[in-house]
Coordinates of N, CA and C in Angstrom, one line a residue:
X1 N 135.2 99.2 131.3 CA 135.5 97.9 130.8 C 134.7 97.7 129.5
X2 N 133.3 98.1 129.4 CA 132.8 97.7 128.6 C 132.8 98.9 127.5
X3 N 133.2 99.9 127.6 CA 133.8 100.8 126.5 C 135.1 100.8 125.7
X4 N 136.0 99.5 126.5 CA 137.1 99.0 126.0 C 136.9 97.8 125.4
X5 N 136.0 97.5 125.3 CA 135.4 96.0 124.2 C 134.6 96.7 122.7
X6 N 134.4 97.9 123.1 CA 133.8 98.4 121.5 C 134.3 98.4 120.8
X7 N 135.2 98.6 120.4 CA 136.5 98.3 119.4 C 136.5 97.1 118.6
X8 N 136.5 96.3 119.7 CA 137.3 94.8 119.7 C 135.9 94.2 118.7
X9 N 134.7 94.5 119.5 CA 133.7 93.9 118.7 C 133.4 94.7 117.1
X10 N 133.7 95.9 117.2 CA 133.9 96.1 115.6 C 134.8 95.7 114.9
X11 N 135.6 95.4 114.9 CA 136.6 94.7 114.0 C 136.5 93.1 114.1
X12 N 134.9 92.6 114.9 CA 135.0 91.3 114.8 C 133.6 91.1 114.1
X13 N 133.1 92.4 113.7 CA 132.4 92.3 112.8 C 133.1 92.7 111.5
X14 N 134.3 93.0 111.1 CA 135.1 93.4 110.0 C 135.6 91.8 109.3
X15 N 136.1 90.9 110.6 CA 136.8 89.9 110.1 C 135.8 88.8 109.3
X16 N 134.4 89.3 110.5 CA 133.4 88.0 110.2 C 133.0 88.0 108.4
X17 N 133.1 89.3 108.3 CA 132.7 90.2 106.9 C 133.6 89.6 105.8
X18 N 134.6 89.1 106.3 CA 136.2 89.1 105.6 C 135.5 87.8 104.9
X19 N 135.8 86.7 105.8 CA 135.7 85.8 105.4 C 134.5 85.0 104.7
X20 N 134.1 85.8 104.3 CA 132.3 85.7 103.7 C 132.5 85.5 102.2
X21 N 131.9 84.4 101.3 CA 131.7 84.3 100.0 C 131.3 85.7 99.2
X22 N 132.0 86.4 98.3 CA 131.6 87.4 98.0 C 130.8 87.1 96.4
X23 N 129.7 87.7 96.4 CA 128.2 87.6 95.8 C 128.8 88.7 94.3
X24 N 129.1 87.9 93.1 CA 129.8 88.6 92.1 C 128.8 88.3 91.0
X25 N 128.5 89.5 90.1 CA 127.7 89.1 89.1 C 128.2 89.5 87.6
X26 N 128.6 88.8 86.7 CA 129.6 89.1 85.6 C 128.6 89.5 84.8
X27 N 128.7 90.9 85.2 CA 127.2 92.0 84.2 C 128.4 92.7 82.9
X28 N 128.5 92.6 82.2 CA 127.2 92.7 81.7 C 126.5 91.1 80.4
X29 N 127.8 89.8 80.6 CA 127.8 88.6 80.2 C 126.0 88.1 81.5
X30 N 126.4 88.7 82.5 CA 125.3 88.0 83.0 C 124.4 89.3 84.0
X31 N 123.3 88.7 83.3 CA 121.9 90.2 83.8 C 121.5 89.4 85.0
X32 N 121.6 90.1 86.6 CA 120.8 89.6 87.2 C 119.2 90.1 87.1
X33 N 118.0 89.1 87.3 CA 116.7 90.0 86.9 C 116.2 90.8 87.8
X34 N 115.4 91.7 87.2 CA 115.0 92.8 88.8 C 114.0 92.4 89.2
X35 N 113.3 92.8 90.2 CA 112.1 92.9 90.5 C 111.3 93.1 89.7
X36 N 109.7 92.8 90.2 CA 108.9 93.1 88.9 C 108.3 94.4 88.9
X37 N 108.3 94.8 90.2 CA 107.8 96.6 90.1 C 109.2 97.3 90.1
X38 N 110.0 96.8 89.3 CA 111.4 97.7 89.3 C 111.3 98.7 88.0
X39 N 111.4 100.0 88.5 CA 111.2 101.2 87.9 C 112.8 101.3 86.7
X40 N 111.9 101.1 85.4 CA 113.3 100.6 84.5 C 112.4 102.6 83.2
X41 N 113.5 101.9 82.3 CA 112.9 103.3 81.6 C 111.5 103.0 81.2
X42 N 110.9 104.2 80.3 CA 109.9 104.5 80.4 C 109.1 103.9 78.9
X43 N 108.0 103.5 78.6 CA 107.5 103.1 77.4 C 106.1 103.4 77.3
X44 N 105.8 104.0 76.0 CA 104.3 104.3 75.2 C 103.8 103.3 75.2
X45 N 102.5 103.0 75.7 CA 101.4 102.1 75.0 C 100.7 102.2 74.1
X46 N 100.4 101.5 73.1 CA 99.7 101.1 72.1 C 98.3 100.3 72.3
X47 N 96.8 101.3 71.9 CA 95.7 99.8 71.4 C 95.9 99.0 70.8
X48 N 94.5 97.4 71.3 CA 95.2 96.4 70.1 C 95.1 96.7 68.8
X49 N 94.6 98.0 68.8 CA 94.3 97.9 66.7 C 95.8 99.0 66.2
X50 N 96.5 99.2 67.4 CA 97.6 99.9 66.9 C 98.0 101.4 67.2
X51 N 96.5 102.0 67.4 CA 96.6 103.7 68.0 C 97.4 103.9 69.4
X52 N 98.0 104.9 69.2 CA 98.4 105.5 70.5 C 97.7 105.8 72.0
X53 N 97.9 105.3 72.7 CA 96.9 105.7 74.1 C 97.2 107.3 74.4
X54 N 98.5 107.7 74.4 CA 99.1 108.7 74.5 C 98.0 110.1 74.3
X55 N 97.8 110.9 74.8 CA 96.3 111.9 74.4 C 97.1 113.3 74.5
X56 N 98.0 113.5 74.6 CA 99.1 114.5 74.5 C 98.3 115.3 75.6
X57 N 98.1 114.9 76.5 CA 97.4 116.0 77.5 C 98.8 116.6 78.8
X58 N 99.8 115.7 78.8 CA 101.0 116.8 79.5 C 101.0 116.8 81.0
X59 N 99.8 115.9 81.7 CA 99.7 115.7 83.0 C 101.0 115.3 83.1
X60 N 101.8 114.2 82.8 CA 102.9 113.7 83.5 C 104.0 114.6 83.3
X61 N 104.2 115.5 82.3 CA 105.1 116.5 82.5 C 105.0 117.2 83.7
X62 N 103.8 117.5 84.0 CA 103.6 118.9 85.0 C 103.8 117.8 86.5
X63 N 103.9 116.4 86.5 CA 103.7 115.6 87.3 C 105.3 115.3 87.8
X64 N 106.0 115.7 87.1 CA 107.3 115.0 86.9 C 108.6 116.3 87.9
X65 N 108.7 115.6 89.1 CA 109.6 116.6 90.0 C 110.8 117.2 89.6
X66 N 111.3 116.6 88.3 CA 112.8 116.9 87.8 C 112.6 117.1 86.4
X67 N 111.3 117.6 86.2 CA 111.2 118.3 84.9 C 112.0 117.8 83.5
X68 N 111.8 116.7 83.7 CA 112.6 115.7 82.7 C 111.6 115.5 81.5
X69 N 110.0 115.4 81.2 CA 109.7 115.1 80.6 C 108.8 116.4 79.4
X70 N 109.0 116.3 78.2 CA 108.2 117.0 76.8 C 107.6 116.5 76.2
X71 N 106.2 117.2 76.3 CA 105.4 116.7 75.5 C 105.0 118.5 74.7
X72 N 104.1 118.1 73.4 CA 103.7 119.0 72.6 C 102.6 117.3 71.9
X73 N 101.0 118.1 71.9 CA 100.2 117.8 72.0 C 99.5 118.1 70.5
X74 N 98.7 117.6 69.9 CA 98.6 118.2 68.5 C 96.6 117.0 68.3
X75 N 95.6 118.1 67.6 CA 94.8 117.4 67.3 C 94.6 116.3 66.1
X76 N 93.8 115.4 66.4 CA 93.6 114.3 65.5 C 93.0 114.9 64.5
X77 N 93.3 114.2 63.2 CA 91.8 115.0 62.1 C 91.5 113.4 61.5
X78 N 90.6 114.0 60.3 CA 89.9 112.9 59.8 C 90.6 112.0 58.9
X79 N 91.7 112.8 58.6 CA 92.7 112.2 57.5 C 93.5 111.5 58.1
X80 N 93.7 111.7 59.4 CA 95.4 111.6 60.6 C 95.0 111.6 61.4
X81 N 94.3 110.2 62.0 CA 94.4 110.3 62.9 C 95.2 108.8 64.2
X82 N 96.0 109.7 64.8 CA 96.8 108.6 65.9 C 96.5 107.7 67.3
X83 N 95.5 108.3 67.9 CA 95.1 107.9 69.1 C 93.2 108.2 69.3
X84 N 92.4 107.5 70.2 CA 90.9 107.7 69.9 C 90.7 108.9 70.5
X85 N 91.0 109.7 71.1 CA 91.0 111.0 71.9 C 91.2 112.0 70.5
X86 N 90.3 113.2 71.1 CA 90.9 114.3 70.4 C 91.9 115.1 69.8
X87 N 93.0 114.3 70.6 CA 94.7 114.8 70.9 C 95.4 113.6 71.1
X88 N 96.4 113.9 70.6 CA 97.6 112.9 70.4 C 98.9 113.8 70.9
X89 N 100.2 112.7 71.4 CA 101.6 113.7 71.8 C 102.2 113.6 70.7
X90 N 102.0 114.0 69.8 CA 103.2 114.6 68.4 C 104.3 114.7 68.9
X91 N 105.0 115.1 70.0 CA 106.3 115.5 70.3 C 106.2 115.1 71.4
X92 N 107.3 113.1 72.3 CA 107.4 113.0 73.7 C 108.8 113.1 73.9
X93 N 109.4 113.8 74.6 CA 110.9 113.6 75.1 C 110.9 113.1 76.5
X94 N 111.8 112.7 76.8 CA 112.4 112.1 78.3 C 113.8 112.8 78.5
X95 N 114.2 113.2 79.2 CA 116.0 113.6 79.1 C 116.3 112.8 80.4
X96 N 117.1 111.4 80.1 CA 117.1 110.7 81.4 C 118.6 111.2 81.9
X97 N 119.2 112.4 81.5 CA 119.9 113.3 82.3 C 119.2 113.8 83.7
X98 N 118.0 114.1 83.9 CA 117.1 114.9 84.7 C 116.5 113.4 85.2
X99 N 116.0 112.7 84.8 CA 114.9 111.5 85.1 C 115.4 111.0 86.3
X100 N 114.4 110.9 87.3 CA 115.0 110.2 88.8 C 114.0 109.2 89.0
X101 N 113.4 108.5 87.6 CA 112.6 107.4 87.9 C 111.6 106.9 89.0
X102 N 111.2 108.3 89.3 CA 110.4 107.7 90.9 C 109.1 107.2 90.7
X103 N 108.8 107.2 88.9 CA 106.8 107.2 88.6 C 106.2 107.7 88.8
X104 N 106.1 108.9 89.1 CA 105.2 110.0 89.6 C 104.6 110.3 88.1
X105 N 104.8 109.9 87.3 CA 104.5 110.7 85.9 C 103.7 109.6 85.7
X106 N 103.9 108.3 85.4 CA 103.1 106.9 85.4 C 101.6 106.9 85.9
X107 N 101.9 107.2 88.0 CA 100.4 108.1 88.3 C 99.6 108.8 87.6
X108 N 100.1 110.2 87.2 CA 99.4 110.9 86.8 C 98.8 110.7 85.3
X109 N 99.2 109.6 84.6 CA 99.0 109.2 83.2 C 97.4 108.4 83.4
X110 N 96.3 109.3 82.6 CA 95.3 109.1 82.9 C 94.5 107.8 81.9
X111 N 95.2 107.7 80.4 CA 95.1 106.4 80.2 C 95.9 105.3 80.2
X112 N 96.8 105.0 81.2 CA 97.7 103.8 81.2 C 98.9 104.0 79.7
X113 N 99.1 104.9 79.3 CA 99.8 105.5 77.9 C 101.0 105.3 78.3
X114 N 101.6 106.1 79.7 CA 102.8 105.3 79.8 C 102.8 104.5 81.2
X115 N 104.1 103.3 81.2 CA 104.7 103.3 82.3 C 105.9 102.6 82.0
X116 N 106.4 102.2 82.8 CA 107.5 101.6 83.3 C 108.1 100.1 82.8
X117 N 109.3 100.0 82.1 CA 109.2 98.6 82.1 C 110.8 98.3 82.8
X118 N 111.3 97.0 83.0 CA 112.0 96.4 83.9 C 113.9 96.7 83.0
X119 N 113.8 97.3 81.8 CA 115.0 97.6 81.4 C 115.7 98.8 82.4
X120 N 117.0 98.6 82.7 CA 117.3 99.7 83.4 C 118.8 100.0 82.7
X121 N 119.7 99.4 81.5 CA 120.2 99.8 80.6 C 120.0 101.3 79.9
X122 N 120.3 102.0 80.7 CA 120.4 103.8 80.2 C 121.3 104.4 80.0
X123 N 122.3 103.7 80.6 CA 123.4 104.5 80.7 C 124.1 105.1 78.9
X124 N 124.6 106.3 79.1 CA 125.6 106.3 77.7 C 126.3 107.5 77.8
X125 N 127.2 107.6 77.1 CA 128.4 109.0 77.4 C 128.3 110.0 76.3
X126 N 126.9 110.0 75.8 CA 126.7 111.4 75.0 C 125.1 111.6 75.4
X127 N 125.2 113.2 75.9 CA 124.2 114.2 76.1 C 122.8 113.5 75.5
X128 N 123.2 113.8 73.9 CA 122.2 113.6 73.0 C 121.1 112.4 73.1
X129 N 122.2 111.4 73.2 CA 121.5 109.8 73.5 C 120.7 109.1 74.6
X130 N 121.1 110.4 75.5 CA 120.0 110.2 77.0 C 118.5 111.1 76.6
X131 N 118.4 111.9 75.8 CA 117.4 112.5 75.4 C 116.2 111.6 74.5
X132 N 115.8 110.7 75.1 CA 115.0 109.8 74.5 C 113.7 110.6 73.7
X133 N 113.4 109.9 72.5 CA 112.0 110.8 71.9 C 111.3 109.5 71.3
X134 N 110.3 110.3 71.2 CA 108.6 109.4 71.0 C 108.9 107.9 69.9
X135 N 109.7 108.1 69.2 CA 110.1 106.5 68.7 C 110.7 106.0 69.0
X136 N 111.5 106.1 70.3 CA 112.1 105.3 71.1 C 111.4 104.8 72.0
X137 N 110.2 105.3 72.6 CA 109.6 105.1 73.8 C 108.5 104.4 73.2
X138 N 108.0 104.9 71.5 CA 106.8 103.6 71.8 C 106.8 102.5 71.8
X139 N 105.6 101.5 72.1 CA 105.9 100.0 71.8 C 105.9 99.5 70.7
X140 N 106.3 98.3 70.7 CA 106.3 97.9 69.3 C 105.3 97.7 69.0
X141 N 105.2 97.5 67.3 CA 103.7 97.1 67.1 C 104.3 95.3 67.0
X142 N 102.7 94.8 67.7 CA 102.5 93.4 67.6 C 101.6 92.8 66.2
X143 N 101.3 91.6 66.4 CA 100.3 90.9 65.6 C 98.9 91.6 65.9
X144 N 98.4 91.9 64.8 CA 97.1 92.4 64.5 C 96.9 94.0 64.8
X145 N 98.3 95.0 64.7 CA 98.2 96.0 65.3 C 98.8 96.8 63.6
X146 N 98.4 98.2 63.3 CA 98.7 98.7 61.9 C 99.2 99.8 62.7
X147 N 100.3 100.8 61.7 CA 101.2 101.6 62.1 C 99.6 103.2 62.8
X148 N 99.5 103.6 62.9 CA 99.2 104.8 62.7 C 99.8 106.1 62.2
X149 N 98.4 107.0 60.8 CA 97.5 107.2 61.2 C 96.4 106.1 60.7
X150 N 95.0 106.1 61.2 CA 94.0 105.0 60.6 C 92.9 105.3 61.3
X151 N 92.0 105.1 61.2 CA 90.7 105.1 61.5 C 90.0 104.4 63.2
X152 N 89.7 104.4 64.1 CA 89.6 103.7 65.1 C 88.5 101.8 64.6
X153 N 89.3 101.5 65.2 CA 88.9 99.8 64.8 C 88.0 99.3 66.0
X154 N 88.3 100.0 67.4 CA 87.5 98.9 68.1 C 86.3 99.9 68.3
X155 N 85.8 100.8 67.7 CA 84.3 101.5 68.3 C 84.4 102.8 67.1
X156 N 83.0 102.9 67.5 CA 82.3 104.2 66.7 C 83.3 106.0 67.9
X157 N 83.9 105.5 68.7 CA 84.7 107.0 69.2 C 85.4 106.2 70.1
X158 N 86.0 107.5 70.9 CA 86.9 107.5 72.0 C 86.2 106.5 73.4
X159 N 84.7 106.7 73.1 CA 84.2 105.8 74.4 C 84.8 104.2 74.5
X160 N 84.4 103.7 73.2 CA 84.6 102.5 72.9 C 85.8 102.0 73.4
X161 N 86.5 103.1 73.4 CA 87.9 102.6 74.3 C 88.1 102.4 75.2
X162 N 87.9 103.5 76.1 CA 88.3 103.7 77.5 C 87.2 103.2 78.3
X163 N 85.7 103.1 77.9 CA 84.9 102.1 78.6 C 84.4 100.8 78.2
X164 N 84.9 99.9 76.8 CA 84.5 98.9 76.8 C 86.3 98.2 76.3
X165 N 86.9 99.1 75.2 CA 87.7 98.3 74.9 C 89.0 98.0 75.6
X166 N 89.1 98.3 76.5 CA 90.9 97.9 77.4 C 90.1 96.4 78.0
X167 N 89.0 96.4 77.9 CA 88.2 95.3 78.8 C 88.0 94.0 78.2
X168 N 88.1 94.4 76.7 CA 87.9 93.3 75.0 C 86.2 93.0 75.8
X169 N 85.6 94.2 75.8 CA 84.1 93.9 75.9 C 83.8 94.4 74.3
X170 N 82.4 94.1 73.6 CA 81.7 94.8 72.6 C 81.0 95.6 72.9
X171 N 81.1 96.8 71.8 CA 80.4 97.3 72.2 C 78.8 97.4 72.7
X172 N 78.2 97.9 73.4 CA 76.6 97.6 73.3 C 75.5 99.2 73.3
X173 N 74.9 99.1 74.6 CA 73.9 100.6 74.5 C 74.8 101.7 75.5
X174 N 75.0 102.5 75.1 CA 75.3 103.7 75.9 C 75.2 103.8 76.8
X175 N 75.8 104.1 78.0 CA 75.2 104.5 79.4 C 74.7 106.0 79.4
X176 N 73.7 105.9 80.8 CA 72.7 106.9 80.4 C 73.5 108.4 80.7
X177 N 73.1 108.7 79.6 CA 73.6 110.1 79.6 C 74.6 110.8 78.7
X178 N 75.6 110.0 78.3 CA 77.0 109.7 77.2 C 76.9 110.0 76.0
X179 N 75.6 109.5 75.2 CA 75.1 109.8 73.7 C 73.7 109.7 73.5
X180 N 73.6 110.2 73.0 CA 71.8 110.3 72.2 C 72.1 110.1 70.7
X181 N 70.7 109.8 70.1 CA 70.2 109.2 68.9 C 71.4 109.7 68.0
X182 N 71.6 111.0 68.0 CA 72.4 111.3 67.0 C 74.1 111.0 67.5
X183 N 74.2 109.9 68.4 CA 75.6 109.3 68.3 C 76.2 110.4 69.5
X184 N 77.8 110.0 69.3 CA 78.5 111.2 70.8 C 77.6 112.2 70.8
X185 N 77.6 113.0 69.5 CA 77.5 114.5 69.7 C 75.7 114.9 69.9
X186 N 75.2 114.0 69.6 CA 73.8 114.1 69.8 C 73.4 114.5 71.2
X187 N 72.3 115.0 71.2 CA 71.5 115.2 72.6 C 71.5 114.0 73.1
X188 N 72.1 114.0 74.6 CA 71.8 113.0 76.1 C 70.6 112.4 76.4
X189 N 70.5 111.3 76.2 CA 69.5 110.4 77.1 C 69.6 110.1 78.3
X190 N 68.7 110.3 79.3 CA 68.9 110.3 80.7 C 68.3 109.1 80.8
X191 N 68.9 108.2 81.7 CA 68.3 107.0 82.0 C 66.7 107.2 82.8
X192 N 65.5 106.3 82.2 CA 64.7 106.2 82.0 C 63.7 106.8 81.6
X193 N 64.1 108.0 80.5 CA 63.2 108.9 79.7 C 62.9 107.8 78.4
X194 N 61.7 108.7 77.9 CA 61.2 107.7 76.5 C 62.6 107.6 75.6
X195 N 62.5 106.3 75.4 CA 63.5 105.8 73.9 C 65.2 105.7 74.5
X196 N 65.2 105.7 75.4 CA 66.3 106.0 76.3 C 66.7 103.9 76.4
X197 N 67.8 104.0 75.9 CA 68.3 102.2 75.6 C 68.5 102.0 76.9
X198 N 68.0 100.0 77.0 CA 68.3 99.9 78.3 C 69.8 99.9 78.6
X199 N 70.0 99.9 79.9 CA 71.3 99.7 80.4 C 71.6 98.2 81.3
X200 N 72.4 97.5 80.7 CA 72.7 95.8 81.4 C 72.7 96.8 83.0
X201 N 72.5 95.9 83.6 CA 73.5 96.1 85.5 C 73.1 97.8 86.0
X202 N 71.9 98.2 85.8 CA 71.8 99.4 86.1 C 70.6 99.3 86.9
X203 N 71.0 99.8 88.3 CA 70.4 99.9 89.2 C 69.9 101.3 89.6
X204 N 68.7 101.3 90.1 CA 68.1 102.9 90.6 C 68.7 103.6 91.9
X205 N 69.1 104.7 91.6 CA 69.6 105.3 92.6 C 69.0 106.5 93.3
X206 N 69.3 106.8 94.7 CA 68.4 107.8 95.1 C 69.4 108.9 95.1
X207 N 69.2 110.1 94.4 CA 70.6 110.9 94.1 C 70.0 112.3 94.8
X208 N 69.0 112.1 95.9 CA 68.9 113.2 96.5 C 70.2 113.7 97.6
X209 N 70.6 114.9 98.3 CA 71.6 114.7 99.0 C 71.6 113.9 100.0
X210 N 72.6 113.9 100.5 CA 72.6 113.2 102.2 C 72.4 114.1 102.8
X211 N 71.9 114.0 103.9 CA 72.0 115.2 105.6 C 73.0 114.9 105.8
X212 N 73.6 115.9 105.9 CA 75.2 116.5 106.3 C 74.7 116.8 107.9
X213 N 73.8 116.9 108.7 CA 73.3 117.0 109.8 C 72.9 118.6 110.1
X214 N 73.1 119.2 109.2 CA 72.9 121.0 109.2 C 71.4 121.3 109.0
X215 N 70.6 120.2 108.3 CA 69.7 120.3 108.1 C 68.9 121.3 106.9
X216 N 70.3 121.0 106.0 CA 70.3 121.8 104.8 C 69.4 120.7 103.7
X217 N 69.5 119.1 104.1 CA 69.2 118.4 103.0 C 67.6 118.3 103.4
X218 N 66.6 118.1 102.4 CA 65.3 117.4 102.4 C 64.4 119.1 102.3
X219 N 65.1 120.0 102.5 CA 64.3 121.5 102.5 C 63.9 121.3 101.0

């Protein structure tokens, strides 16, 4: 009996379905919005002074399961230079033929250079046009931001960036160890040797090992 009602009850979930308001969205006159972690194409960040975050370093290629993304990586010089790092991506492609948008390349992007924004408009019926390159992906420039190449504006190097400026801190005294007298490249100041700058918020540590319980630590 009750194997002769299975039927009956699927097709009374067909009818209930029937008669249901159907949920129409007149795309492309009307965008519904997505989510806000909704994985749209892909976009370059820019510092506020305009440089590329981008450091041509290629983790997200090697990161990327469907081998969709090119990079070619090229050094900064004194005359040209694009990003605070030693390296800049001179050459980024995306082929969103290959791209399965999952972010895995976003992770692996070690200064926030790329990610994701909420456009998901990719579609197009020539090869060529899904092969996105580096002036398509970067951001625009805003107010107070200059094209690159130029000179770095928010610090004397690469530190100034990645440890004070994403934070809009100033700069101040080095942390111990990072630069000596003669600037980056100078000899290391260890925190609390002579002439060694203080450090705000720096507390003493005991950096002997731990006992692992082997009784390998305190010999």
């Amino acid at each position: 009996m009750l194997d002769f009602l299975n039927p009956i009850k699927g097709f009374g979930v067909t009818f209930h379905e029937m008669f249901r308001k159907v949920e129409t969205v007149e795309y492309p006159e009307v965008k519904k919005p997505t989510a806000p972690r909704f994985h749209g194409h892909h976009q370059l960040n820019r510092w506020p002074d305009g440089l590329e975050k981008c450091i041509g370093c290629e983790l997200c290629a090697w990161a990327c399961p469907a081998d969709a993304i090119y990079v070619e990586g090229r050094d900064n010089t004194a005359d040209e230079r694009f990003s605070p790092g030693e390296r800049y991506g001179a050459v980024y492609q995306i082929n969103y033929l290959r791209c399965i948008l999952c972010g895995m390349c976003i992770e692996a992007c070690p200064t926030r250079a790329l990610t994701m924004t909420n456009e998901y408009e990719i579609a197009d019926d020539s090869r060529e046009n899904l092969i996105w390159t580096k002036e398509q992906l970067l951001a625009p420039l805003h107010d107070g931001m200059e094209a690159p190449p130029h000179a770095m504006r928010r610090g004397d190097d690469e530190k100034d960036y990645y440890r004070l400026g994403a934070a809009g801190v100033v700069a101040g005294p080095r942390a111990p160890g990072m630069a000596g007298p003669g600037g980056s490249t100078g000899p290391a100041v260890l925190a609390g040797a002579e002439g060694a700058a203080p450090t705000p918020g720096a507390e003493e540590v005991d950096v002997r090992v731990a006992d692992d319980g082997a009784g390998e630590a305190g010999r």
